[in-house]
mmCIF file of C-alpha atoms in Angstrom:
data_model
loop_
_atom_site.group_PDB
_atom_site.id
_atom_site.type_symbol
_atom_site.label_atom_id
_atom_site.label_comp_id
_atom_site.label_asym_id
_atom_site.label_seq_id
_atom_site.Cartn_x
_atom_site.Cartn_y
_atom_site.Cartn_z
ATOM 1 C CA MET A 1 0.000 0.000 0.000
ATOM 2 C CA LEU A 2 1.095 3.582 -0.695
ATOM 3 C CA PHE A 3 1.303 4.689 2.939
ATOM 4 C CA TYR A 4 2.386 1.431 4.556
ATOM 5 C CA ASN A 5 5.464 1.484 6.769
ATOM 6 C CA HIS A 6 5.986 -0.467 9.972
ATOM 7 C CA SER A 7 7.239 2.691 11.705
ATOM 8 C CA ASN A 8 4.590 5.085 10.428
ATOM 9 C CA PRO A 9 2.955 7.062 13.253
ATOM 10 C CA SER A 10 -0.814 7.002 13.499
ATOM 11 C CA THR A 11 -1.011 10.799 13.793
ATOM 12 C CA PHE A 12 1.033 13.961 13.496
ATOM 13 C CA PHE A 13 0.660 17.097 15.607
ATOM 14 C CA LEU A 14 0.464 20.327 13.585
ATOM 15 C CA MET A 15 1.692 23.274 15.656
ATOM 16 C CA GLY A 16 0.059 25.993 13.535
ATOM 17 C CA ILE A 17 2.393 28.986 13.478
ATOM 18 C CA PRO A 18 5.139 28.356 16.059
ATOM 19 C CA GLY A 19 5.779 31.408 18.207
ATOM 20 C CA LEU A 20 2.389 32.950 17.440
ATOM 21 C CA GLU A 21 0.208 30.521 19.394
ATOM 22 C CA ALA A 22 -1.199 33.345 21.525
ATOM 23 C CA THR A 23 -2.529 35.099 18.414
ATOM 24 C CA HIS A 24 -3.915 32.022 16.628
ATOM 25 C CA PHE A 25 -7.503 32.857 17.562
ATOM 26 C CA TRP A 26 -7.288 36.343 16.044
ATOM 27 C CA LEU A 27 -5.215 35.286 13.037
ATOM 28 C CA ALA A 28 -7.994 32.901 12.086
ATOM 29 C CA PHE A 29 -10.356 35.783 11.254
ATOM 30 C CA PRO A 30 -8.316 37.258 8.342
ATOM 31 C CA PHE A 31 -7.509 33.692 7.213
ATOM 32 C CA CYS A 32 -11.212 32.853 7.213
ATOM 33 C CA ALA A 33 -12.053 36.091 5.362
ATOM 34 C CA MET A 34 -9.453 35.368 2.664
ATOM 35 C CA TYR A 35 -10.721 31.795 2.339
ATOM 36 C CA PHE A 36 -14.296 33.054 1.951
ATOM 37 C CA VAL A 37 -13.229 35.563 -0.731
ATOM 38 C CA ALA A 38 -11.284 32.805 -2.545
ATOM 39 C CA LEU A 39 -14.292 30.461 -2.501
ATOM 40 C CA LEU A 40 -16.773 33.150 -3.519
ATOM 41 C CA GLY A 41 -14.517 34.591 -6.218
ATOM 42 C CA ASN A 42 -13.578 31.288 -7.850
ATOM 43 C CA PHE A 43 -17.087 29.830 -7.745
ATOM 44 C CA THR A 44 -18.437 33.106 -9.176
ATOM 45 C CA LEU A 45 -15.840 33.011 -11.940
ATOM 46 C CA LEU A 46 -16.792 29.438 -12.837
ATOM 47 C CA PHE A 47 -20.508 30.306 -12.800
ATOM 48 C CA VAL A 48 -20.123 33.461 -14.909
ATOM 49 C CA ILE A 49 -18.029 31.700 -17.550
ATOM 50 C CA LYS A 50 -20.428 28.765 -17.687
ATOM 51 C CA MET A 51 -23.493 31.016 -18.054
ATOM 52 C CA GLU A 52 -22.082 33.298 -20.762
ATOM 53 C CA PRO A 53 -21.610 31.590 -24.171
ATOM 54 C CA ASN A 54 -19.411 34.484 -25.341
ATOM 55 C CA LEU A 55 -16.878 33.473 -22.700
ATOM 56 C CA HIS A 56 -16.562 29.898 -23.978
ATOM 57 C CA LEU A 57 -13.139 30.681 -25.415
ATOM 58 C CA PRO A 58 -9.708 29.087 -24.779
ATOM 59 C CA MET A 59 -8.568 31.874 -22.456
ATOM 60 C CA TYR A 60 -11.592 31.365 -20.206
ATOM 61 C CA HIS A 61 -11.350 27.567 -20.320
ATOM 62 C CA PHE A 62 -7.844 27.897 -18.897
ATOM 63 C CA LEU A 63 -9.164 30.378 -16.344
ATOM 64 C CA CYS A 64 -11.748 27.778 -15.248
ATOM 65 C CA MET A 65 -8.928 25.270 -14.765
ATOM 66 C CA LEU A 66 -7.074 27.821 -12.650
ATOM 67 C CA ALA A 67 -10.166 28.466 -10.519
ATOM 68 C CA GLY A 68 -10.726 24.732 -9.969
ATOM 69 C CA ILE A 69 -7.104 24.214 -8.911
ATOM 70 C CA ASP A 70 -7.293 27.155 -6.484
ATOM 71 C CA LEU A 71 -10.422 25.678 -4.897
ATOM 72 C CA VAL A 72 -8.600 22.358 -4.369
ATOM 73 C CA LEU A 73 -5.501 24.050 -2.898
ATOM 74 C CA THR A 74 -7.411 26.184 -0.407
ATOM 75 C CA THR A 75 -9.960 23.562 0.617
ATOM 76 C CA SER A 76 -7.291 20.920 1.234
ATOM 77 C CA THR A 77 -5.497 23.159 3.754
ATOM 78 C CA VAL A 78 -7.433 26.144 5.111
ATOM 79 C CA PRO A 79 -10.251 24.313 6.971
ATOM 80 C CA LYS A 80 -7.614 22.362 8.945
ATOM 81 C CA ILE A 81 -5.649 25.571 9.636
ATOM 82 C CA LEU A 82 -8.805 27.248 10.951
ATOM 83 C CA SER A 83 -9.600 24.230 13.140
ATOM 84 C CA ILE A 84 -6.097 24.519 14.635
ATOM 85 C CA PHE A 85 -6.423 28.240 15.260
ATOM 86 C CA TRP A 86 -9.975 28.238 16.633
ATOM 87 C CA PHE A 87 -10.541 24.772 18.112
ATOM 88 C CA HIS A 88 -6.986 23.587 18.942
ATOM 89 C CA SER A 89 -7.530 20.578 16.673
ATOM 90 C CA HIS A 90 -3.837 19.944 16.084
ATOM 91 C CA GLU A 91 -3.860 16.222 15.318
ATOM 92 C CA ILE A 92 -3.938 14.919 11.752
ATOM 93 C CA GLY A 93 -3.875 11.253 10.764
ATOM 94 C CA PHE A 94 -0.791 10.007 8.922
ATOM 95 C CA GLU A 95 -2.780 9.052 5.797
ATOM 96 C CA TRP A 96 -4.609 12.395 5.762
ATOM 97 C CA CYS A 97 -1.292 14.189 6.147
ATOM 98 C CA MET A 98 0.077 12.383 3.087
ATOM 99 C CA VAL A 99 -3.094 13.163 1.106
ATOM 100 C CA GLN A 100 -2.872 16.840 2.054
ATOM 101 C CA MET A 101 0.803 16.935 1.028
ATOM 102 C CA PHE A 102 -0.074 15.339 -2.309
ATOM 103 C CA PHE A 103 -2.783 17.929 -3.031
ATOM 104 C CA ILE A 104 -0.597 20.881 -2.016
ATOM 105 C CA HIS A 105 2.486 20.013 -4.048
ATOM 106 C CA GLY A 106 0.747 18.198 -6.890
ATOM 107 C CA PHE A 107 -1.805 20.898 -7.632
ATOM 108 C CA SER A 108 0.750 23.692 -7.201
ATOM 109 C CA ALA A 109 2.688 22.029 -10.037
ATOM 110 C CA VAL A 110 -0.526 21.680 -12.066
ATOM 111 C CA GLU A 111 -1.273 25.388 -11.562
ATOM 112 C CA SER A 112 2.179 26.301 -12.858
ATOM 113 C CA GLY A 113 1.429 24.285 -16.004
ATOM 114 C CA VAL A 114 -1.911 26.046 -16.484
ATOM 115 C CA LEU A 115 -0.210 29.445 -16.157
ATOM 116 C CA LEU A 116 2.192 28.361 -18.903
ATOM 117 C CA ALA A 117 -0.776 27.322 -21.051
ATOM 118 C CA MET A 118 -2.358 30.728 -20.502
ATOM 119 C CA ALA A 119 0.871 32.436 -21.622
ATOM 120 C CA PHE A 120 0.819 30.268 -24.758
ATOM 121 C CA ASP A 121 -2.800 31.291 -25.332
ATOM 122 C CA ARG A 122 -1.884 34.998 -25.152
ATOM 123 C CA TYR A 123 1.092 34.428 -27.476
ATOM 124 C CA ILE A 124 -1.099 32.804 -30.152
ATOM 125 C CA ALA A 125 -3.843 35.436 -29.733
ATOM 126 C CA ILE A 126 -1.462 38.371 -30.207
ATOM 127 C CA CYS A 127 1.357 37.024 -32.374
ATOM 128 C CA LYS A 128 -0.646 34.619 -34.589
ATOM 129 C CA PRO A 129 -4.253 35.870 -34.430
ATOM 130 C CA LEU A 130 -5.256 34.417 -37.813
ATOM 131 C CA HIS A 131 -4.365 30.907 -36.640
ATOM 132 C CA TYR A 132 -5.853 31.232 -33.140
ATOM 133 C CA SER A 133 -9.074 29.301 -33.764
ATOM 134 C CA THR A 134 -7.295 26.515 -35.660
ATOM 135 C CA ILE A 135 -4.496 26.032 -33.115
ATOM 136 C CA LEU A 136 -6.494 26.337 -29.878
ATOM 137 C CA THR A 137 -9.422 24.048 -30.608
ATOM 138 C CA ASN A 138 -11.440 22.338 -27.874
ATOM 139 C CA ALA A 139 -9.456 19.157 -28.491
ATOM 140 C CA SER A 140 -6.091 20.923 -28.139
ATOM 141 C CA ILE A 141 -7.250 22.726 -24.973
ATOM 142 C CA THR A 142 -8.241 19.360 -23.456
ATOM 143 C CA LYS A 143 -4.828 17.906 -24.361
ATOM 144 C CA ILE A 144 -2.940 20.893 -22.923
ATOM 145 C CA GLY A 145 -4.976 20.815 -19.691
ATOM 146 C CA SER A 146 -4.517 17.045 -19.377
ATOM 147 C CA ALA A 147 -0.777 17.364 -19.968
ATOM 148 C CA ALA A 148 -0.469 20.027 -17.244
ATOM 149 C CA PHE A 149 -2.459 17.837 -14.848
ATOM 150 C CA LEU A 150 -0.566 14.624 -15.565
ATOM 151 C CA ARG A 151 2.835 16.315 -15.390
ATOM 152 C CA GLY A 152 2.080 17.787 -11.956
ATOM 153 C CA ILE A 153 0.653 14.562 -10.566
ATOM 154 C CA VAL A 154 3.350 12.295 -12.024
ATOM 155 C CA LEU A 155 6.176 14.525 -10.743
ATOM 156 C CA MET A 156 4.772 14.983 -7.243
ATOM 157 C CA THR A 157 3.446 11.467 -6.534
ATOM 158 C CA PRO A 158 6.985 10.088 -5.857
ATOM 159 C CA LEU A 159 7.497 12.940 -3.401
ATOM 160 C CA THR A 160 4.598 11.688 -1.280
ATOM 161 C CA CYS A 161 5.706 8.068 -1.638
ATOM 162 C CA LEU A 162 9.230 8.904 -0.456
ATOM 163 C CA VAL A 163 7.928 10.643 2.663
ATOM 164 C CA SER A 164 5.424 7.884 3.440
ATOM 165 C CA ARG A 165 8.216 5.287 3.476
ATOM 166 C CA LEU A 166 10.511 7.126 5.871
ATOM 167 C CA PRO A 167 10.885 5.682 9.406
ATOM 168 C CA TYR A 168 9.473 7.916 12.153
ATOM 169 C CA CYS A 169 10.609 7.155 15.685
ATOM 170 C CA GLY A 170 10.680 10.473 17.549
ATOM 171 C CA PRO A 171 8.173 13.196 18.509
ATOM 172 C CA GLN A 172 5.734 13.637 15.619
ATOM 173 C CA VAL A 173 5.278 17.400 16.028
ATOM 174 C CA ILE A 174 5.243 19.283 12.710
ATOM 175 C CA PRO A 175 6.340 22.934 13.147
ATOM 176 C CA HIS A 176 3.908 24.047 10.460
ATOM 177 C CA SER A 177 0.211 24.723 9.787
ATOM 178 C CA TYR A 178 -0.097 21.969 7.193
ATOM 179 C CA CYS A 179 1.804 18.911 5.955
ATOM 180 C CA GLU A 180 4.529 20.585 3.931
ATOM 181 C CA HIS A 181 6.995 18.125 2.414
ATOM 182 C CA MET A 182 10.238 19.115 4.148
ATOM 183 C CA ALA A 183 8.527 19.934 7.452
ATOM 184 C CA VAL A 184 7.310 16.307 7.616
ATOM 185 C CA ALA A 185 10.486 14.741 6.179
ATOM 186 C CA LYS A 186 12.663 16.424 8.829
ATOM 187 C CA LEU A 187 10.814 14.421 11.514
ATOM 188 C CA ALA A 188 12.153 11.131 10.119
ATOM 189 C CA CYS A 189 14.941 9.288 11.925
ATOM 190 C CA GLY A 190 16.399 8.039 8.634
ATOM 191 C CA SER A 191 18.237 9.805 5.826
ATOM 192 C CA ILE A 192 16.150 12.369 3.912
ATOM 193 C CA THR A 193 18.823 13.176 1.308
ATOM 194 C CA LEU A 194 16.805 11.545 -1.486
ATOM 195 C CA ASN A 195 13.685 13.463 -0.437
ATOM 196 C CA ASP A 196 15.577 16.727 -0.419
ATOM 197 C CA ILE A 197 17.229 16.144 -3.789
ATOM 198 C CA TYR A 198 14.029 14.967 -5.455
ATOM 199 C CA GLY A 199 11.975 17.822 -3.979
ATOM 200 C CA ILE A 200 14.413 20.494 -5.153
ATOM 201 C CA THR A 201 14.848 18.862 -8.573
ATOM 202 C CA ALA A 202 11.110 18.459 -9.216
ATOM 203 C CA ALA A 203 10.286 21.997 -8.084
ATOM 204 C CA THR A 204 13.148 23.501 -10.085
ATOM 205 C CA LEU A 205 12.168 21.557 -13.211
ATOM 206 C CA VAL A 206 8.551 22.684 -12.967
ATOM 207 C CA VAL A 207 9.070 26.301 -11.954
ATOM 208 C CA GLY A 208 12.308 26.756 -13.897
ATOM 209 C CA SER A 209 11.031 25.420 -17.222
ATOM 210 C CA ASP A 210 7.607 27.055 -16.911
ATOM 211 C CA SER A 211 8.963 30.465 -15.930
ATOM 212 C CA ILE A 212 11.489 30.397 -18.794
ATOM 213 C CA PHE A 213 8.816 29.537 -21.368
ATOM 214 C CA ILE A 214 6.452 32.134 -19.897
ATOM 215 C CA ALA A 215 9.208 34.765 -20.059
ATOM 216 C CA VAL A 216 9.985 33.862 -23.694
ATOM 217 C CA SER A 217 6.268 34.044 -24.568
ATOM 218 C CA TYR A 218 5.941 37.520 -23.106
ATOM 219 C CA ILE A 219 9.145 38.766 -24.745
ATOM 220 C CA LEU A 220 7.674 37.718 -28.107
ATOM 221 C CA ILE A 221 4.322 39.239 -27.156
ATOM 222 C CA LEU A 222 5.951 42.515 -26.118
ATOM 223 C CA ARG A 223 7.874 42.666 -29.375
ATOM 224 C CA ALA A 224 4.696 42.041 -31.372
ATOM 225 C CA VAL A 225 2.686 44.615 -29.390
ATOM 226 C CA LEU A 226 5.314 47.335 -29.767
ATOM 227 C CA SER A 227 5.309 46.797 -33.533
ATOM 228 C CA LEU A 228 1.576 47.563 -33.761
ATOM 229 C CA SER A 229 0.905 50.869 -35.500
ATOM 230 C CA SER A 230 -2.311 51.661 -33.631
ATOM 231 C CA LYS A 231 -1.982 53.062 -30.118
ATOM 232 C CA GLU A 232 -5.442 51.735 -29.277
ATOM 233 C CA ALA A 233 -4.449 48.218 -30.392
ATOM 234 C CA ARG A 234 -1.307 48.371 -28.245
ATOM 235 C CA GLN A 235 -3.311 49.446 -25.188
ATOM 236 C CA LYS A 236 -5.853 46.668 -25.728
ATOM 237 C CA SER A 237 -3.091 44.059 -26.053
ATOM 238 C CA PHE A 238 -1.338 45.295 -22.915
ATOM 239 C CA SER A 239 -4.657 45.235 -21.059
ATOM 240 C CA THR A 240 -5.458 41.637 -22.011
ATOM 241 C CA CYS A 241 -1.993 40.484 -20.881
ATOM 242 C CA GLY A 242 -1.815 42.647 -17.750
ATOM 243 C CA SER A 243 -4.112 40.472 -15.643
ATOM 244 C CA HIS A 244 -2.201 37.311 -16.545
ATOM 245 C CA VAL A 245 1.143 38.907 -15.694
ATOM 246 C CA CYS A 246 -0.262 39.985 -12.294
ATOM 247 C CA ILE A 247 -1.407 36.422 -11.572
ATOM 248 C CA ILE A 248 2.001 34.996 -12.569
ATOM 249 C CA VAL A 249 3.754 37.396 -10.175
ATOM 250 C CA VAL A 250 1.269 36.653 -7.363
ATOM 251 C CA PHE A 251 1.735 32.881 -7.810
ATOM 252 C CA TYR A 252 5.486 32.512 -8.351
ATOM 253 C CA THR A 253 6.918 35.175 -6.020
ATOM 254 C CA PRO A 254 5.553 33.936 -2.654
ATOM 255 C CA GLY A 255 5.762 30.308 -3.816
ATOM 256 C CA LEU A 256 9.481 30.446 -4.584
ATOM 257 C CA PHE A 257 10.164 32.491 -1.470
ATOM 258 C CA SER A 258 8.349 29.968 0.720
ATOM 259 C CA PHE A 259 9.977 26.947 -0.954
ATOM 260 C CA TYR A 260 13.580 28.098 -0.672
ATOM 261 C CA THR A 261 13.352 29.741 2.761
ATOM 262 C CA GLN A 262 11.951 26.468 4.125
ATOM 263 C CA ARG A 263 15.272 24.844 3.209
ATOM 264 C CA TRP A 264 18.024 27.427 3.520
ATOM 265 C CA SER A 265 17.011 30.682 5.194
ATOM 266 C CA GLN A 266 17.601 29.801 8.832
ATOM 267 C CA ASN A 267 18.130 33.473 9.705
ATOM 268 C CA LEU A 268 14.482 34.211 8.940
ATOM 269 C CA PRO A 269 12.304 33.600 12.044
ATOM 270 C CA LEU A 270 10.322 30.359 11.852
ATOM 271 C CA GLN A 271 6.982 32.077 12.445
ATOM 272 C CA VAL A 272 7.623 34.408 9.496
ATOM 273 C CA ARG A 273 8.444 31.455 7.208
ATOM 274 C CA ILE A 274 5.322 29.559 8.241
ATOM 275 C CA LEU A 275 3.083 32.624 7.955
ATOM 276 C CA LEU A 276 4.372 33.282 4.423
ATOM 277 C CA ALA A 277 3.828 29.619 3.510
ATOM 278 C CA ASP A 278 0.226 29.854 4.757
ATOM 279 C CA LEU A 279 -0.399 33.059 2.809
ATOM 280 C CA TYR A 280 1.015 31.441 -0.336
ATOM 281 C CA LEU A 281 -1.929 29.018 -0.302
ATOM 282 C CA LEU A 282 -4.434 31.821 0.341
ATOM 283 C CA VAL A 283 -3.358 34.976 -1.469
ATOM 284 C CA PRO A 284 -3.098 33.676 -5.082
ATOM 285 C CA PRO A 285 -6.483 31.837 -4.957
ATOM 286 C CA MET A 286 -8.048 34.966 -3.445
ATOM 287 C CA MET A 287 -6.435 37.394 -5.898
ATOM 288 C CA ASN A 288 -6.847 35.452 -9.149
ATOM 289 C CA PRO A 289 -10.612 35.970 -9.582
ATOM 290 C CA VAL A 290 -10.371 39.538 -8.254
ATOM 291 C CA ILE A 291 -7.643 40.441 -10.768
ATOM 292 C CA TYR A 292 -9.465 38.817 -13.679
ATOM 293 C CA GLY A 293 -12.792 40.273 -12.589
ATOM 294 C CA MET A 294 -11.342 43.769 -12.508
ATOM 295 C CA LYS A 295 -9.191 43.527 -15.641
ATOM 296 C CA THR A 296 -11.484 41.581 -17.983
ATOM 297 C CA LYS A 297 -14.328 43.637 -19.415
ATOM 298 C CA GLN A 298 -16.378 40.630 -20.591
ATOM 299 C CA ILE A 299 -16.390 39.070 -17.109
ATOM 300 C CA ARG A 300 -17.339 42.373 -15.455
ATOM 301 C CA GLU A 301 -20.200 42.946 -17.890
ATOM 302 C CA GLN A 302 -21.577 39.411 -17.506
ATOM 303 C CA LEU A 303 -21.406 39.624 -13.708
ATOM 304 C CA ILE A 304 -23.306 42.940 -13.751
ATOM 305 C CA ARG A 305 -25.832 41.401 -16.146
ATOM 306 C CA LEU A 306 -26.425 38.498 -13.763
ATOM 307 C CA LEU A 307 -26.666 40.713 -10.673
ATOM 308 C CA HIS A 308 -28.690 43.557 -12.229
ATOM 309 C CA PRO A 309 -30.620 42.202 -15.255
ATOM 310 C CA LYS A 310 -33.219 45.002 -15.142
ATOM 311 C CA ARG A 311 -30.511 47.627 -15.090
ATOM 312 C CA ILE A 312 -28.925 46.164 -18.226
ATOM 313 C CA GLN A 313 -32.278 45.956 -20.006
ATOM 314 C CA ALA A 314 -32.978 49.588 -19.223
ATOM 315 C CA GLY A 315 -29.606 50.523 -20.720
ATOM 316 C CA ILE A 316 -28.329 52.048 -17.459
#
């Protein structure tokens, strides 16, 4: 079995945010608010895109994938964090800990792949507009989404397997709010060199390759936009790419910071590292629908139409 090991503990003890235990109760309120905004925003985004036929385009299909991934990431972690902060429910079963780890790292890798797909979508739309409908068909979108999903899952499944097979013979207290890979691996009484090497290699391959391809896509896009003769066309192109660039920055910056400080930045206080890791799973899912809702005219108009149908009919 995947999680079988004769020395596996039955439960782990999640500390929450070490050093900030006295403020856990109050920290839970902004965490809960951000979680609520993330749920509301992503479900609204999915509903609006589903209800508006004009939004059944490749860009919005990828956006639906992003919203679904964000819902998985937040729901697999935040309810447990809130139960720790409010109800002192620190224990988590070993199997559930492994499942949570799988969702966190696997779907983070999947999200990176979807962001790359969205950059490819913008590249085709701006640099090869005449071929857009023939390149990004429903079949190709399904293949791209499936490839992003399979790559993330295939790369991160061994990570969970490696941790599940480590021997644990000491105190099973995780100095974290959720089952982060290295935080759990460091509790093992055996060698974690393979875990460390594989974790760094997998993360670097995913983030490194995706960020390079995204950067190349936007260099080509920028070159194409600057060559446009119409100022209005340039502004429209910049506007359509602006929201995606914001989401890329929001996703990669705290993610990379959290990943590398967990391993090497021992000078940074533990509570700061854990707080940043928690916010990494909350801020991008909360901001993604807000950014797209504000920056994308079609989504704004459809949302207003759904909320105020009489106002639209009256031409107000």
